[in-house]
Short mmCIF file of C-alpha atoms in Angstrom, two decimals:
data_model
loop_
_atom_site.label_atom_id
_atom_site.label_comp_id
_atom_site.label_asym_id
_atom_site.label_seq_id
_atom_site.Cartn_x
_atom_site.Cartn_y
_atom_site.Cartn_z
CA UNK X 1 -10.81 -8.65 18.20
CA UNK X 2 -12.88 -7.01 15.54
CA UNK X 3 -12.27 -8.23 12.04
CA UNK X 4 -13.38 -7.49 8.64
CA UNK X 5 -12.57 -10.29 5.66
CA UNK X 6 -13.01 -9.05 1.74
CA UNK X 7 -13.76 -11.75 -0.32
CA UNK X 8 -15.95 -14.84 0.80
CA UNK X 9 -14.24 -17.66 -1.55
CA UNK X 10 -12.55 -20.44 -0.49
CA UNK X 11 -9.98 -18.54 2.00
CA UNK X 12 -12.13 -15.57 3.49
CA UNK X 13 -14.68 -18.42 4.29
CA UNK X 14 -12.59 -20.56 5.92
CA UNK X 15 -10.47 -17.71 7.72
CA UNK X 16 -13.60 -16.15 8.41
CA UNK X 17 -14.83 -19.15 10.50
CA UNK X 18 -11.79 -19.92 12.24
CA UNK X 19 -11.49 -16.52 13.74
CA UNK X 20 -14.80 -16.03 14.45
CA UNK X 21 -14.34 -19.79 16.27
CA UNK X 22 -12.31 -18.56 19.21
CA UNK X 23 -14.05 -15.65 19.75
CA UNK X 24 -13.51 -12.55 17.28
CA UNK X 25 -15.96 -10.92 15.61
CA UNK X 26 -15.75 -11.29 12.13
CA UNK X 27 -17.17 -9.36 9.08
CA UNK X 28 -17.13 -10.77 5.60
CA UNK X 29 -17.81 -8.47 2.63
CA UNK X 30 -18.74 -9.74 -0.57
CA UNK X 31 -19.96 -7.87 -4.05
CA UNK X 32 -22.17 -10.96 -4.48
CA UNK X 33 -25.69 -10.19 -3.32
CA UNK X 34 -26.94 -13.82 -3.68
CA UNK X 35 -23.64 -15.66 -2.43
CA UNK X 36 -24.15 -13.42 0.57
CA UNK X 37 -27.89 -13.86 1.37
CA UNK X 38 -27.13 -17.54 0.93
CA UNK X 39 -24.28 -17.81 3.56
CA UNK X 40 -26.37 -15.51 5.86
CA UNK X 41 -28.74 -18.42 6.14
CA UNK X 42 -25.49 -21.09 6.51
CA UNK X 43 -26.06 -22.03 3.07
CA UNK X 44 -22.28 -22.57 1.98
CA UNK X 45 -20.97 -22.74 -1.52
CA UNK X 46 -18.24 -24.60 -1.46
CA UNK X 47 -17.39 -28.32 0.08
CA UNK X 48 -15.05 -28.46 2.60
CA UNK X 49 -15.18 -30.93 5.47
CA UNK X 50 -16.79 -29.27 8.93
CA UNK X 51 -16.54 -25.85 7.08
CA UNK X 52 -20.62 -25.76 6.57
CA UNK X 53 -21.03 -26.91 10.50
CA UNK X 54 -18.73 -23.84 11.55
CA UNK X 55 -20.15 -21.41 9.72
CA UNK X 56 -23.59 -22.10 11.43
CA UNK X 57 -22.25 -22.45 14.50
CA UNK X 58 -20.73 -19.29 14.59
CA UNK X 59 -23.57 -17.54 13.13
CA UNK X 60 -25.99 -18.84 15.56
CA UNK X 61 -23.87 -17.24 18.10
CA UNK X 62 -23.38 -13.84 16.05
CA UNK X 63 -19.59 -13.75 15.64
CA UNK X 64 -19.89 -13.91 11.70
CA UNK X 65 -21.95 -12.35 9.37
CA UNK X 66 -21.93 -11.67 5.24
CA UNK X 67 -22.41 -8.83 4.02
CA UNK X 68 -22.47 -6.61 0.44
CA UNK X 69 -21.67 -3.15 2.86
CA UNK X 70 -18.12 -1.98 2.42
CA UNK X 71 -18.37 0.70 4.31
CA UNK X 72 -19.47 -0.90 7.10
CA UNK X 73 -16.85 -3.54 6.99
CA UNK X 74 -14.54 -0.69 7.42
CA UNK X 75 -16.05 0.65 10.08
CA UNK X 76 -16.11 -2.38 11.80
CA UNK X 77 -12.99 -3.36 12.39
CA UNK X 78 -9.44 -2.47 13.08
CA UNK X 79 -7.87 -5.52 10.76
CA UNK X 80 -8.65 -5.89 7.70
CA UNK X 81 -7.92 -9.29 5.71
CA UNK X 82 -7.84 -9.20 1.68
CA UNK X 83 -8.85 -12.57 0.87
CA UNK X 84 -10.20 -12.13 -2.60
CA UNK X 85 -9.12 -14.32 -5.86
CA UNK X 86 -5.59 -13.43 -8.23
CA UNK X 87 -7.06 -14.82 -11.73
CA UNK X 88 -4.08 -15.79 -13.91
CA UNK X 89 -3.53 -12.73 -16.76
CA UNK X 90 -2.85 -14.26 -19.80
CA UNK X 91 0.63 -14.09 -19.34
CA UNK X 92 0.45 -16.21 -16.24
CA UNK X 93 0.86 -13.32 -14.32
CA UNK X 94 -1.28 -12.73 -11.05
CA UNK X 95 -4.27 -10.37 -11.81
CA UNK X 96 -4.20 -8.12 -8.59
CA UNK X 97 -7.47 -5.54 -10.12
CA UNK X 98 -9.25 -7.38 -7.28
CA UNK X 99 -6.59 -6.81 -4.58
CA UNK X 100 -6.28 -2.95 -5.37
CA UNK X 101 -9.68 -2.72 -5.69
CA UNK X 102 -10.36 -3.67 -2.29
CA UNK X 103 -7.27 -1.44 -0.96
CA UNK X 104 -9.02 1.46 -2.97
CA UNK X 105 -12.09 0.65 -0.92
CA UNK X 106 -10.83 0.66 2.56
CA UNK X 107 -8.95 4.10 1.73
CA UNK X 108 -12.24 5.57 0.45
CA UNK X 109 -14.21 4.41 3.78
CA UNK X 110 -11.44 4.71 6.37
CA UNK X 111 -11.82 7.37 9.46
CA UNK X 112 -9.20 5.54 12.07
CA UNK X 113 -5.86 3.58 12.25
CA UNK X 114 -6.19 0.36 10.84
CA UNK X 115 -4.24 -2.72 9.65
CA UNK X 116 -4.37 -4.21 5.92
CA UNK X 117 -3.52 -7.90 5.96
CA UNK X 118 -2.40 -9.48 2.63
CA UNK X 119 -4.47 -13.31 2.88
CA UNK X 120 -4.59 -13.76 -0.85
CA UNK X 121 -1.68 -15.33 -2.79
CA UNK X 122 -0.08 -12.18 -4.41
CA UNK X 123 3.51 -11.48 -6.19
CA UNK X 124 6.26 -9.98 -4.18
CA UNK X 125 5.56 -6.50 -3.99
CA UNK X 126 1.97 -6.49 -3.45
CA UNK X 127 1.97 -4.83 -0.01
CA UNK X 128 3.89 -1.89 -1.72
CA UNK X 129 1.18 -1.56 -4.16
CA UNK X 130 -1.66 -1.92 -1.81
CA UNK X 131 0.15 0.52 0.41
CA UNK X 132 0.12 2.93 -2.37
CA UNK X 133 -3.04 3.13 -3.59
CA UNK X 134 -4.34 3.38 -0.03
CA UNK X 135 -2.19 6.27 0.74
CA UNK X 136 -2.86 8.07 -2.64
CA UNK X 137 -6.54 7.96 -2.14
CA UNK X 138 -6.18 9.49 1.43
CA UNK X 139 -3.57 12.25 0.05
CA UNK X 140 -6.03 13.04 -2.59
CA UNK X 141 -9.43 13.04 0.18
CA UNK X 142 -6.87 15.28 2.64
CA UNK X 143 -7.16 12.93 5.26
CA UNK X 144 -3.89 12.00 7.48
CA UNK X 145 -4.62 8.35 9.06
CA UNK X 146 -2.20 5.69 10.26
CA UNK X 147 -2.28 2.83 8.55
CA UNK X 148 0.52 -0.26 8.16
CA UNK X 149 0.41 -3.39 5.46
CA UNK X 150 1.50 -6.83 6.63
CA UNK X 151 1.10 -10.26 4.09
CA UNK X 152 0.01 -13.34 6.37
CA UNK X 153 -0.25 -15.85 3.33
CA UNK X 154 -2.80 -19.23 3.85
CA UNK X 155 -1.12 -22.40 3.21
CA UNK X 156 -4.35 -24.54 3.36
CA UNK X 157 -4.99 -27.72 2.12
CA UNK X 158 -8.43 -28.22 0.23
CA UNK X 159 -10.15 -30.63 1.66
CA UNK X 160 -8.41 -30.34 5.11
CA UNK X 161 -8.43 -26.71 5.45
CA UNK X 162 -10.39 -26.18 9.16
CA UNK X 163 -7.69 -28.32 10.77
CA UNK X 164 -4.50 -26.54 9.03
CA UNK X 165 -5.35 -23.30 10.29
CA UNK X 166 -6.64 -24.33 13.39
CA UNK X 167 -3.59 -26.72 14.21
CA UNK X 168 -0.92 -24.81 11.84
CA UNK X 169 2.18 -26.22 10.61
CA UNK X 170 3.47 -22.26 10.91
CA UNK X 171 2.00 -19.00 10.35
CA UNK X 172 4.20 -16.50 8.33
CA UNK X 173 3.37 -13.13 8.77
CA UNK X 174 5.77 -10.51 7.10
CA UNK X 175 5.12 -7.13 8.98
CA UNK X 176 7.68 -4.15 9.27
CA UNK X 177 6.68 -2.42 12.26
CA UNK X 178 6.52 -3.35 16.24
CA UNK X 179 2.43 -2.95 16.41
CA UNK X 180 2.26 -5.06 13.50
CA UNK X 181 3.78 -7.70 15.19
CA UNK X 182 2.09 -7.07 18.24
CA UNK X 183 -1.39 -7.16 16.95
CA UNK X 184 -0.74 -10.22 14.96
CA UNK X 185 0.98 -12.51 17.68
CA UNK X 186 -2.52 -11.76 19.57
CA UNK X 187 -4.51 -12.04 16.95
CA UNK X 188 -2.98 -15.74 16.76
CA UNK X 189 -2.84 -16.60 19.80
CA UNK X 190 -4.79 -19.46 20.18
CA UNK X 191 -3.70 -21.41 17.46
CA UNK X 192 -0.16 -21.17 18.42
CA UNK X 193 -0.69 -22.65 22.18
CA UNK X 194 1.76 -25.52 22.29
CA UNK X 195 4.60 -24.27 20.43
CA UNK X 196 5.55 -21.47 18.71
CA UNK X 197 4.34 -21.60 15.16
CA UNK X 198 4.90 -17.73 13.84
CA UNK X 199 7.57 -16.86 12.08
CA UNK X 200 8.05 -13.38 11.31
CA UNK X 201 9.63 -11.78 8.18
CA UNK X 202 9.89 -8.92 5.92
CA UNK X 203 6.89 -8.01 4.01
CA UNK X 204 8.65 -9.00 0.48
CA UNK X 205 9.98 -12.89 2.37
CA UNK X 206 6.62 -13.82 3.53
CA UNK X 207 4.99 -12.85 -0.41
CA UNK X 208 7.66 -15.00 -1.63
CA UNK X 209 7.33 -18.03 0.73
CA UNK X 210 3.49 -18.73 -0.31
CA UNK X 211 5.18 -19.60 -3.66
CA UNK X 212 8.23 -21.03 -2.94
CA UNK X 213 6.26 -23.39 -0.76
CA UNK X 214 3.73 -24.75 -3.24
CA UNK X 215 6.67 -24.51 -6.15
CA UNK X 216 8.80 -27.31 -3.81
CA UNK X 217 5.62 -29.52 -3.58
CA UNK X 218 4.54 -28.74 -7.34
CA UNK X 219 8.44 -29.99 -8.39
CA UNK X 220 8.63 -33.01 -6.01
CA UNK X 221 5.39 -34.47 -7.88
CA UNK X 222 7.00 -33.75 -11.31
CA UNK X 223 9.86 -35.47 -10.86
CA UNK X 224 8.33 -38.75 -9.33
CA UNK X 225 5.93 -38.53 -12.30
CA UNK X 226 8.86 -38.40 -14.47
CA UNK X 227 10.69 -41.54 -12.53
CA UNK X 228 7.52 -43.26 -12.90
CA UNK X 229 7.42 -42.89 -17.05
CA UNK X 230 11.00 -43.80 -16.85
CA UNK X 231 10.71 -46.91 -14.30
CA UNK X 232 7.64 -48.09 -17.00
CA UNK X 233 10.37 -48.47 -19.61
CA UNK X 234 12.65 -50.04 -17.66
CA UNK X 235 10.51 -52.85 -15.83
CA UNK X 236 10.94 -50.92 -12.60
CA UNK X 237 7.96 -50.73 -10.38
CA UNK X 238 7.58 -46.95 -8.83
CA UNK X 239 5.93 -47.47 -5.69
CA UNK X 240 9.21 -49.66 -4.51
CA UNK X 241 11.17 -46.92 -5.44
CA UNK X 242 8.83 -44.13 -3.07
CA UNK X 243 9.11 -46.67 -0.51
CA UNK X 244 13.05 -46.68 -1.18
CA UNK X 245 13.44 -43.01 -1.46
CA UNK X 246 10.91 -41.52 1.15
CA UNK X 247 12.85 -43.70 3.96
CA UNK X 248 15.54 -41.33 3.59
CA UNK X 249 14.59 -38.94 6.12
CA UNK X 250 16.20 -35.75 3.55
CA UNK X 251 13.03 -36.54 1.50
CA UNK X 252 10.49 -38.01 3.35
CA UNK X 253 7.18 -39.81 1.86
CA UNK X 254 4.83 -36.59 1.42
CA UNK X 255 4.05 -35.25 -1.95
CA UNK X 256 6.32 -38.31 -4.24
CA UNK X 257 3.76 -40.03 -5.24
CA UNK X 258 3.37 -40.38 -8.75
CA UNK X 259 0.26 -40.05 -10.68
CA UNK X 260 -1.92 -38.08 -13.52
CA UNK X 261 -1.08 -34.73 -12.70
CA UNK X 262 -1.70 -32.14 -10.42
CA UNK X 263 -4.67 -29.51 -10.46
CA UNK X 264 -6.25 -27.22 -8.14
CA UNK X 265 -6.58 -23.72 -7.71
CA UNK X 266 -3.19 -23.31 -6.63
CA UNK X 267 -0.37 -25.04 -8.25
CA UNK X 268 -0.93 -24.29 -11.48
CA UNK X 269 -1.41 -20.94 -10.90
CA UNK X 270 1.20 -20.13 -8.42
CA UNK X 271 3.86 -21.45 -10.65
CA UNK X 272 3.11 -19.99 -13.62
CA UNK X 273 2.58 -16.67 -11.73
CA UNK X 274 6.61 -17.37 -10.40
CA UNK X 275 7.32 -17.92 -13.83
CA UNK X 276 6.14 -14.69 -14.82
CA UNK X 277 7.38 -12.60 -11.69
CA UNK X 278 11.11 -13.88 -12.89
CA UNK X 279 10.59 -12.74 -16.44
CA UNK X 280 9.63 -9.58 -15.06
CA UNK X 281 12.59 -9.64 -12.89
CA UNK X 282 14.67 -10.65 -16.37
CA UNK X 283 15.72 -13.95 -14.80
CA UNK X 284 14.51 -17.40 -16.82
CA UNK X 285 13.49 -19.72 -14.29
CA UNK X 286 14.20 -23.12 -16.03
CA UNK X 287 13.62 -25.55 -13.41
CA UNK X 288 9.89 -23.87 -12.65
CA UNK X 289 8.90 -24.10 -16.54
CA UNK X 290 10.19 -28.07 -16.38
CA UNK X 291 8.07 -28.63 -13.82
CA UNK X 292 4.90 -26.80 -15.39
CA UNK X 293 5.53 -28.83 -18.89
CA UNK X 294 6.12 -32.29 -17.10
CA UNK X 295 2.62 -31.82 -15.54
CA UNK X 296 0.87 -30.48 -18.32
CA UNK X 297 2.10 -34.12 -20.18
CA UNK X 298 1.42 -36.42 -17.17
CA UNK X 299 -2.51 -35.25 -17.70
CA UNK X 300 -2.29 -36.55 -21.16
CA UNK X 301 -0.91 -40.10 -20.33
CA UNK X 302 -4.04 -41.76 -18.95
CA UNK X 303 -5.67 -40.71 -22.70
CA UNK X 304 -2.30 -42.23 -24.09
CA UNK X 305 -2.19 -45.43 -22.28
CA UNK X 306 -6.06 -46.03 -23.43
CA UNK X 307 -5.32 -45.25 -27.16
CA UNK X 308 -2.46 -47.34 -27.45
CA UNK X 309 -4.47 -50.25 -25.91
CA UNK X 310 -7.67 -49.28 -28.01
CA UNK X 311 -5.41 -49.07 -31.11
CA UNK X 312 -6.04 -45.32 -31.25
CA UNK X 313 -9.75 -46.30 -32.01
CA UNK X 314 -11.72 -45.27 -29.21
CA UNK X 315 -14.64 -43.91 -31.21
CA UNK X 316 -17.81 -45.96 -29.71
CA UNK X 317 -16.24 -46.95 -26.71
CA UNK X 318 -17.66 -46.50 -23.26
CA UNK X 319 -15.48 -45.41 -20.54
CA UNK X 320 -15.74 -45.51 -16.49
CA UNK X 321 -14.41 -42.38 -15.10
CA UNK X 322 -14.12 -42.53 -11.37
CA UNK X 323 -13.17 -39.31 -9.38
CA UNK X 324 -13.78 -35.62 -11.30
CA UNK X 325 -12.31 -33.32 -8.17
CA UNK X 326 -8.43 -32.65 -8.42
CA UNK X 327 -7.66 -34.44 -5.18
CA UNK X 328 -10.33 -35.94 -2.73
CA UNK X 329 -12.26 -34.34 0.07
CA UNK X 330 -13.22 -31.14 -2.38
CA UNK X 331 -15.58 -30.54 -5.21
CA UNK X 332 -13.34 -28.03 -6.44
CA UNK X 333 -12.58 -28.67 -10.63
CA UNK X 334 -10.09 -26.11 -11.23
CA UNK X 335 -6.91 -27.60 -13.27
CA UNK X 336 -8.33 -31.09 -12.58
CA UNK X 337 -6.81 -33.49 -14.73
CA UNK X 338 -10.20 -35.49 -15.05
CA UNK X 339 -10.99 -32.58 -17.59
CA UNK X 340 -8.41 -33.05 -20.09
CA UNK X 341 -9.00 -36.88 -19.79
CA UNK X 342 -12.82 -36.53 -20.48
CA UNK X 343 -12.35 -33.88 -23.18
CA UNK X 344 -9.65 -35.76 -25.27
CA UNK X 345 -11.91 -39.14 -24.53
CA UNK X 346 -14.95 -37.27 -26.26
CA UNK X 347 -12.98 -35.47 -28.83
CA UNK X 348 -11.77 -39.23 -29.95
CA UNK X 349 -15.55 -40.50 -30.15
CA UNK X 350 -15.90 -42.14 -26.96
CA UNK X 351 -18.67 -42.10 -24.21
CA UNK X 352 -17.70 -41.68 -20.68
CA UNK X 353 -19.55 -42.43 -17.22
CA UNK X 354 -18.43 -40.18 -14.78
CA UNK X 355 -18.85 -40.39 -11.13
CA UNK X 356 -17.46 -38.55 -8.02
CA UNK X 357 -18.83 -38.68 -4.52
CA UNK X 358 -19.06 -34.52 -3.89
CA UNK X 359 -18.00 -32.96 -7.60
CA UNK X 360 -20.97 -34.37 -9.54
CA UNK X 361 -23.01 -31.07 -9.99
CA UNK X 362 -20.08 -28.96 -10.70
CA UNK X 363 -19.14 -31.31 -13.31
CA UNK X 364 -23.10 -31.50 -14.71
CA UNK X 365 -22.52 -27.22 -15.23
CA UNK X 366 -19.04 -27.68 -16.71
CA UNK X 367 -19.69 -30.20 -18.92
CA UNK X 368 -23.47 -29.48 -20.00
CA UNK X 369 -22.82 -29.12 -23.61
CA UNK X 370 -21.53 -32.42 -24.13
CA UNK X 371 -23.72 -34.78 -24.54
CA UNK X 372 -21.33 -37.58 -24.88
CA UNK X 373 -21.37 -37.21 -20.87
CA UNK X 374 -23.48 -39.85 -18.79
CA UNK X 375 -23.45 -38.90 -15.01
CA UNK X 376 -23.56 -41.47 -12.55
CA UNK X 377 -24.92 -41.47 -8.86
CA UNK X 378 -23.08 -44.06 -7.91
CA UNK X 379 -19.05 -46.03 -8.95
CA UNK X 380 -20.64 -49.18 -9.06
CA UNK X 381 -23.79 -47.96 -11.65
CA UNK X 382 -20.18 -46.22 -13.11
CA UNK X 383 -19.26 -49.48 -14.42
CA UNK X 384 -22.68 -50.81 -16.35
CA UNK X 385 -21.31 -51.67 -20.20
CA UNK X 386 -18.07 -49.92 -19.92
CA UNK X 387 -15.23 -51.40 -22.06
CA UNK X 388 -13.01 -49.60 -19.04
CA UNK X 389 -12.79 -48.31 -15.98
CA UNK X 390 -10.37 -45.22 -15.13
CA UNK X 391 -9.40 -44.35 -11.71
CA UNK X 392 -8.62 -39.94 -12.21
CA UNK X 393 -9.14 -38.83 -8.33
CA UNK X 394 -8.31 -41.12 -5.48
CA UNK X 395 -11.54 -41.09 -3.27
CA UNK X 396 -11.35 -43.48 -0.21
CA UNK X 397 -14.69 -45.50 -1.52
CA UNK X 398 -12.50 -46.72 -4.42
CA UNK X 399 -9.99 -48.26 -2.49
CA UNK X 400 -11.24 -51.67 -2.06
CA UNK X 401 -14.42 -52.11 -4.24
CA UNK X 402 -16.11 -55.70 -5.06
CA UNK X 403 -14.22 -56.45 -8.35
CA UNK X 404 -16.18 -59.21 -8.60
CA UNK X 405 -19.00 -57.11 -8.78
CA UNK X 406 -17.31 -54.53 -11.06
CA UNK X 407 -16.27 -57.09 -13.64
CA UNK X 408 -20.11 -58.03 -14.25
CA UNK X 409 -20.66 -54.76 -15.23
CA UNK X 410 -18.02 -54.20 -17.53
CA UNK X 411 -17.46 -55.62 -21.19
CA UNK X 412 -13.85 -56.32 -19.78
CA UNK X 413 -11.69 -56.70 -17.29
CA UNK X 414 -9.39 -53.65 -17.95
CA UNK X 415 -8.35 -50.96 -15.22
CA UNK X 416 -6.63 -47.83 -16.03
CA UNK X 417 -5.33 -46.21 -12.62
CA UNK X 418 -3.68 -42.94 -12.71
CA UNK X 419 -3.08 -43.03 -8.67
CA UNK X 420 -1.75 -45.83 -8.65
CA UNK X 421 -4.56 -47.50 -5.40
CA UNK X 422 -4.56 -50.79 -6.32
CA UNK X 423 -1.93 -53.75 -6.48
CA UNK X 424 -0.82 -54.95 -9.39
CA UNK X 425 0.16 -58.97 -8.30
CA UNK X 426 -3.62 -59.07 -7.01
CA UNK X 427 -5.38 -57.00 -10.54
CA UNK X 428 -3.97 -59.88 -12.24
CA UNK X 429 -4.94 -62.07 -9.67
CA UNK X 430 -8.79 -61.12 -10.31
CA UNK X 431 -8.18 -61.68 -13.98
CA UNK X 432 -7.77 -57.32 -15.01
CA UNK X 433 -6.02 -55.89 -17.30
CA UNK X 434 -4.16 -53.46 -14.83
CA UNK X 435 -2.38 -50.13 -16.34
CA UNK X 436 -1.05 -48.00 -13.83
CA UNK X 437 1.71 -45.38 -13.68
CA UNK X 438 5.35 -46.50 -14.03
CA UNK X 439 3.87 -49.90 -12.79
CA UNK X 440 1.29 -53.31 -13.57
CA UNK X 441 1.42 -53.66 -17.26
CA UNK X 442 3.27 -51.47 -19.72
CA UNK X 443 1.67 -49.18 -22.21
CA UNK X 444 4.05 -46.67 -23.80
#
């Protein structure tokens, strides 16, 4: 099949190279000259694990290729994935100008029947909208074309992306007519070989299920990280209780454990965008805002722990910071709670030593006006004359490190861990001060 993909972020890359994997022939459009001349040559932006290697691959064998043309994106293809970004409005609301913008573009370039295919994460009612500017542009340039809108939302893991939407868990497509459904079992095909993974719904069900989805996870990580501050005060220690809880088959052991907060380009953003779609809708969505607030003060407890322990005088101290990236296996920065750490760290007068296997240059651009900010090649260089060492993303080469090592570096023996890696019976073993969340020593 012949496919064209707007928007060459995060998604459209990894969409693009999927499809163009088993054989389609796929079309990204960008408005970024540079970003395109630079994937042209296999130079990717972004870190994702075996994303770079398909990519290549794929445009070695001319199935992909990048491109600034529009109009002959349009022209290429019969379905047509939106796959640009939905910034948050200051509301919290989901900016769609980019969404329309490439509907408005199709429209303007389209001569046959075509499919739209909603890829980005966009309120309910997006299709309708997308459906109307399409058909108002081709009303007003007197041209009568065929064309249906369908939302196919991603539900991709950073950092583990290639293999969820090459070995799905579903696919939810939300389509309203018979050749919608048609084109898209096809279409999927081959990653839907051993079972069936598609699950069709309306147009309006498969918008909302991209944010119920990451709203479920988003709550089941807010409430452990409230059990955790209350197990802390009551001598309790958390990761017994996931262990107790996550046996029970109703709840299971994925997304309850307890840390410093979520990030990422997607919780945040989704939820706050659900919080918004229900004020429009004049509903209050209480349990959603809980959730939100109970993250945005788990990212301040790391900074609270240290203050109480540094007897809210951090000014002069030196801090290890280990792990920048939300989660591991991403250099992505967006929402990461590494950033509020650093910045209320600096604010308070202290230095920090930063280090993170694949974030590192991001970091060196967001940060580059503070020049309280040491960056680090390496964990163990991390370490050198710190008076602490914080654990913010957990990064498999921090799981078992030479403490022995570590504590030669540092002016003391003092751990901070916000995700909760290490073992409290053997920190204290090794001689460390070990504060962790809702277990090892208490600091509230």
């Amino acid at each position: 099949m012949k496919l064209t993909i707007y928007g060459s972020g995060y998604v459209g890359l990894v969409t693009g190279a999927c499809f163009a994997q088993v054989g389609n022939s796929v079309v990204c459009v960008d408005i970024d000259q540079n970003k395109v001349d630079r994937l042209n040559k296999g130079d990717i932006p972004i870190f994702e694990p075996e994303l770079s290697n398909l990519i290549k691959k794929n445009l070695t064998d001319k199935r992909i290729e990048f491109t600034t043309d529009a109009a002959y994106g349009v022209r290429h293809s019969d379905i047509h994935f939106i796959a640009v970004g939905t910034p948050q409005d200051e509301n919290g609301s989901a900016d769609l100008q980019h969404v329309l913008d490439v509907a408005a573009t199709i429209a303007k370039h389209m001569t046959k029947e075509l499919l739209i295919i909603n890829k980005s994460t966009v309120p309910v009612g997006t299709a309708d909208k997308v459906k109307s500017v399409v058909q108002s542009i081709l009303d007003a340039n007197k041209k009568s074309i065929k064309f249906d809108v369908a939302s196919n939302p991603e539900f991709l893991k950073e950092g583990n992306a290639i293999a969820d939407f090459s070995k799905p868990d579903r696919i939810i497509i939300g389509a309203e007519t018979n050749s919608t459904i048609e084109t898209l079992t096809a279409l999927y095909a081959p990653f839907n070989r051993n079972r069936d993974r598609v699950i069709f719904m309306s147009v309006r069900s498969a918008e909302l299920t991209k944010y119920a989805a990451n709203s479920l996870l988003a709550t089941k990580i807010s409430f452990m990280n409230e059990l955790a501050n209350i197990a802390e005060r009551l001598g309790a220690d958390i990761d017994e209780v996931r262990n107790g809880i996550g046996s029970d088959p109703r709840i299971g052991y994925h997304f309850i454990y307890p840390g410093c907060g979520y990030g990422g380009s997607c919780f945040p953003k989704d939820l706050k965008a659900l919080r918004a779609t229900a004020i429009e809708n004049d509903y209050q969505a209480r349990l959603i805002e809980t959730v939100i607030e109970v993250n945005e003060r788990q990212k301040q407890v790391l900074f609270n722990k240290m203050n109480r322990f540094y007897e809210n005088d951090l000014a002069g101290k030196r801090i290890a910071i280990w792990g920048l990236s939300f989660k591991p296996n991403t250099d992505d920065l967006r929402e990461a709670s590494s950033i509020e750490l650093i910045n209320a760290l600096t604010s308070a007068g202290a230095n920090v030593n930063v280090y993170d296997p694949v974030a590192i240059e991001n970091a060196k651009l967001l940060f580059k006006d503070n020049s309280q900010i040491s960056f680090k090649e390496s964990a163990i260089s991390t370490c050198e004359n710190a008076d602490a060492l914080v654990i913010v993303t957990e990064w498999s080469e921090f799981r078992n490190p030479d403490f022995e090592q570590i504590s030669k570096l540092l002016k003391s023996k003092v751990i901070f861990d916000g995700r909760n890696i290490y073992s409290p019976s053997d920190m204290a073993k090794l001689g460390y001060r070990y504060f962790a969340i809702g277990r090892g020593e208490t600091l509230y």
